[in-house]
PDB file of C-alpha atoms in Angstrom:
ATOM      1  CA  MET A  25       0.138   0.148   0.207  1.00  0.00           C
ATOM      2  CA  ALA A  26       1.404   3.337  -0.669  1.00  0.00           C
ATOM      3  CA  GLU A  27       1.842   5.712   1.943  1.00  0.00           C
ATOM      4  CA  GLN A  28       0.472   9.328   2.174  1.00  0.00           C
ATOM      5  CA  GLY A  29       3.137  11.026   2.146  1.00  0.00           C
ATOM      6  CA  THR A  30       4.452   9.374  -1.973  1.00  0.00           C
ATOM      7  CA  ASP A  31       4.425  11.922  -4.591  1.00  0.00           C
ATOM      8  CA  ILE A  32       1.242  11.073  -6.495  1.00  0.00           C
ATOM      9  CA  SER A  33       2.113  11.443  -9.397  1.00  0.00           C
ATOM     10  CA  GLN A  34       5.037   8.904  -9.622  1.00  0.00           C
ATOM     11  CA  MET A  35       2.298   6.248  -8.842  1.00  0.00           C
ATOM     12  CA  SER A  36       1.670   3.327 -11.498  1.00  0.00           C
ATOM     13  CA  PHE A  37      -2.565   3.643 -11.989  1.00  0.00           C
ATOM     14  CA  GLU A  38      -2.714  -0.024  -9.665  1.00  0.00           C
ATOM     15  CA  ASP A  39      -1.038   2.270  -6.892  1.00  0.00           C
ATOM     16  CA  ALA A  40      -3.030   4.683  -7.283  1.00  0.00           C
ATOM     17  CA  LEU A  41      -5.865   2.776  -7.332  1.00  0.00           C
ATOM     18  CA  ARG A  42      -5.408   0.349  -4.573  1.00  0.00           C
ATOM     19  CA  ALA A  43      -4.580   4.088  -2.321  1.00  0.00           C
ATOM     20  CA  LEU A  44      -8.099   5.403  -3.582  1.00  0.00           C
ATOM     21  CA  GLU A  45      -9.724   2.570  -1.727  1.00  0.00           C
ATOM     22  CA  ASP A  46      -7.945   2.914   1.648  1.00  0.00           C
ATOM     23  CA  VAL A  47      -8.516   6.644   1.576  1.00  0.00           C
ATOM     24  CA  VAL A  48     -12.655   5.763   0.353  1.00  0.00           C
ATOM     25  CA  ARG A  49     -12.269   2.480   3.197  1.00  0.00           C
ATOM     26  CA  ARG A  50     -10.829   5.122   6.026  1.00  0.00           C
ATOM     27  CA  LEU A  51     -13.619   7.689   4.881  1.00  0.00           C
ATOM     28  CA  GLU A  52     -16.717   5.201   4.767  1.00  0.00           C
ATOM     29  CA  THR A  53     -15.192   4.218   8.537  1.00  0.00           C
ATOM     30  CA  GLY A  54     -16.470   8.008  10.167  1.00  0.00           C
ATOM     31  CA  GLU A  55     -13.690   7.245  12.955  1.00  0.00           C
ATOM     32  CA  VAL A  56     -11.529   9.919  11.293  1.00  0.00           C
ATOM     33  CA  PRO A  57     -11.276  13.533  12.980  1.00  0.00           C
ATOM     34  CA  LEU A  58     -12.337  16.034  10.783  1.00  0.00           C
ATOM     35  CA  ASP A  59      -9.217  17.520   9.544  1.00  0.00           C
ATOM     36  CA  GLU A  60      -7.919  14.071   8.135  1.00  0.00           C
ATOM     37  CA  SER A  61     -11.190  13.905   7.300  1.00  0.00           C
ATOM     38  CA  ILE A  62     -10.853  16.828   4.393  1.00  0.00           C
ATOM     39  CA  ASP A  63      -7.338  15.971   4.243  1.00  0.00           C
ATOM     40  CA  LEU A  64      -7.769  11.852   3.184  1.00  0.00           C
ATOM     41  CA  TYR A  65     -10.884  13.574   1.085  1.00  0.00           C
ATOM     42  CA  GLU A  66      -8.492  16.270  -0.539  1.00  0.00           C
ATOM     43  CA  ARG A  67      -5.920  13.095  -1.066  1.00  0.00           C
ATOM     44  CA  GLY A  68      -8.493  10.828  -2.500  1.00  0.00           C
ATOM     45  CA  GLU A  69     -10.193  14.631  -5.549  1.00  0.00           C
ATOM     46  CA  THR A  70      -5.839  14.091  -6.554  1.00  0.00           C
ATOM     47  CA  LEU A  71      -6.002  10.371  -6.619  1.00  0.00           C
ATOM     48  CA  ARG A  72      -9.301  10.319  -8.136  1.00  0.00           C
ATOM     49  CA  LYS A  73      -7.674  12.883 -10.978  1.00  0.00           C
ATOM     50  CA  HIS A  74      -4.241  11.127 -11.279  1.00  0.00           C
ATOM     51  CA  CYS A  75      -6.162   7.852 -12.696  1.00  0.00           C
ATOM     52  CA  GLN A  76      -8.939   8.947 -14.846  1.00  0.00           C
ATOM     53  CA  ALA A  77      -5.563  10.524 -16.650  1.00  0.00           C
ATOM     54  CA  ARG A  78      -4.091   7.124 -16.449  1.00  0.00           C
ATOM     55  CA  LEU A  79      -7.070   5.501 -18.104  1.00  0.00           C
ATOM     56  CA  ASP A  80      -7.265   8.896 -20.362  1.00  0.00           C
ATOM     57  CA  ALA A  81      -3.828   8.310 -21.054  1.00  0.00           C
ATOM     58  CA  ALA A  82      -4.507   4.711 -22.491  1.00  0.00           C
ATOM     59  CA  GLN A  83      -7.282   5.236 -23.991  1.00  0.00           C
ATOM     60  CA  ALA A  84      -5.697   7.752 -26.012  1.00  0.00           C
ATOM     61  CA  ARG A  85      -2.883   5.146 -27.029  1.00  0.00           C
ATOM     62  CA  ILE A  86      -5.273   2.124 -28.330  1.00  0.00           C
ATOM     63  CA  GLU A  87      -7.076   4.934 -30.134  1.00  0.00           C
ATOM     64  CA  LYS A  88      -3.842   4.822 -32.290  1.00  0.00           C
ATOM     65  CA  ILE A  89      -3.148   1.325 -33.000  1.00  0.00           C
ATOM     66  CA  VAL A  90      -3.609   1.390 -36.755  1.00  0.00           C
ATOM     67  CA  ALA A  91      -5.764  -0.728 -38.393  1.00  0.00           C
ATOM     68  CA  GLY A  92      -4.620  -2.472 -41.543  1.00  0.00           C
ATOM     69  CA  PRO A  93      -6.564  -3.301 -45.493  1.00  0.00           C
ATOM     70  CA  ASP A  94      -7.884  -6.143 -43.999  1.00  0.00           C
ATOM     71  CA  GLY A  95      -9.240  -4.697 -40.420  1.00  0.00           C
ATOM     72  CA  LYS A  96      -6.240  -5.261 -38.643  1.00  0.00           C
ATOM     73  CA  ALA A  97      -4.081  -4.505 -36.163  1.00  0.00           C
ATOM     74  CA  ALA A  98      -1.517  -3.421 -38.846  1.00  0.00           C
ATOM     75  CA  GLY A  99       0.671  -1.072 -35.482  1.00  0.00           C
ATOM     76  CA  ILE A 100       0.514   1.674 -33.826  1.00  0.00           C
ATOM     77  CA  GLU A 101       0.860   5.469 -33.894  1.00  0.00           C
ATOM     78  CA  PRO A 102       3.377   6.951 -31.136  1.00  0.00           C
ATOM     79  CA  PHE A 103       0.592   8.990 -28.860  1.00  0.00           C
ATOM     80  CA  GLU A 104       2.137  12.188 -27.699  1.00  0.00           C
ATOM     81  CA  ALA A 105       0.372  13.248 -24.231  1.00  0.00           C
ATOM     82  CA  GLY A 106      -0.119  17.478 -24.237  1.00  0.00           C
TER      83      GLY A 106
END
């Protein structure tokens, strides 16, 4: 499990998703003090955005697959993330 101090931008999708699930579990217990709940919510939102960006990038890469004349994948074009 990723530590709270881990730089989210460097996390893999899988690690970020696990960390987000941990945040949600902790918030759902209702046993977290208010200030910590706010911090967890902010971290959860950052994790969610990171996961969504990783998914969007993966989808864009998939969409760049070039189909040959027979309809089968003939190669890929590099995706330039902006």
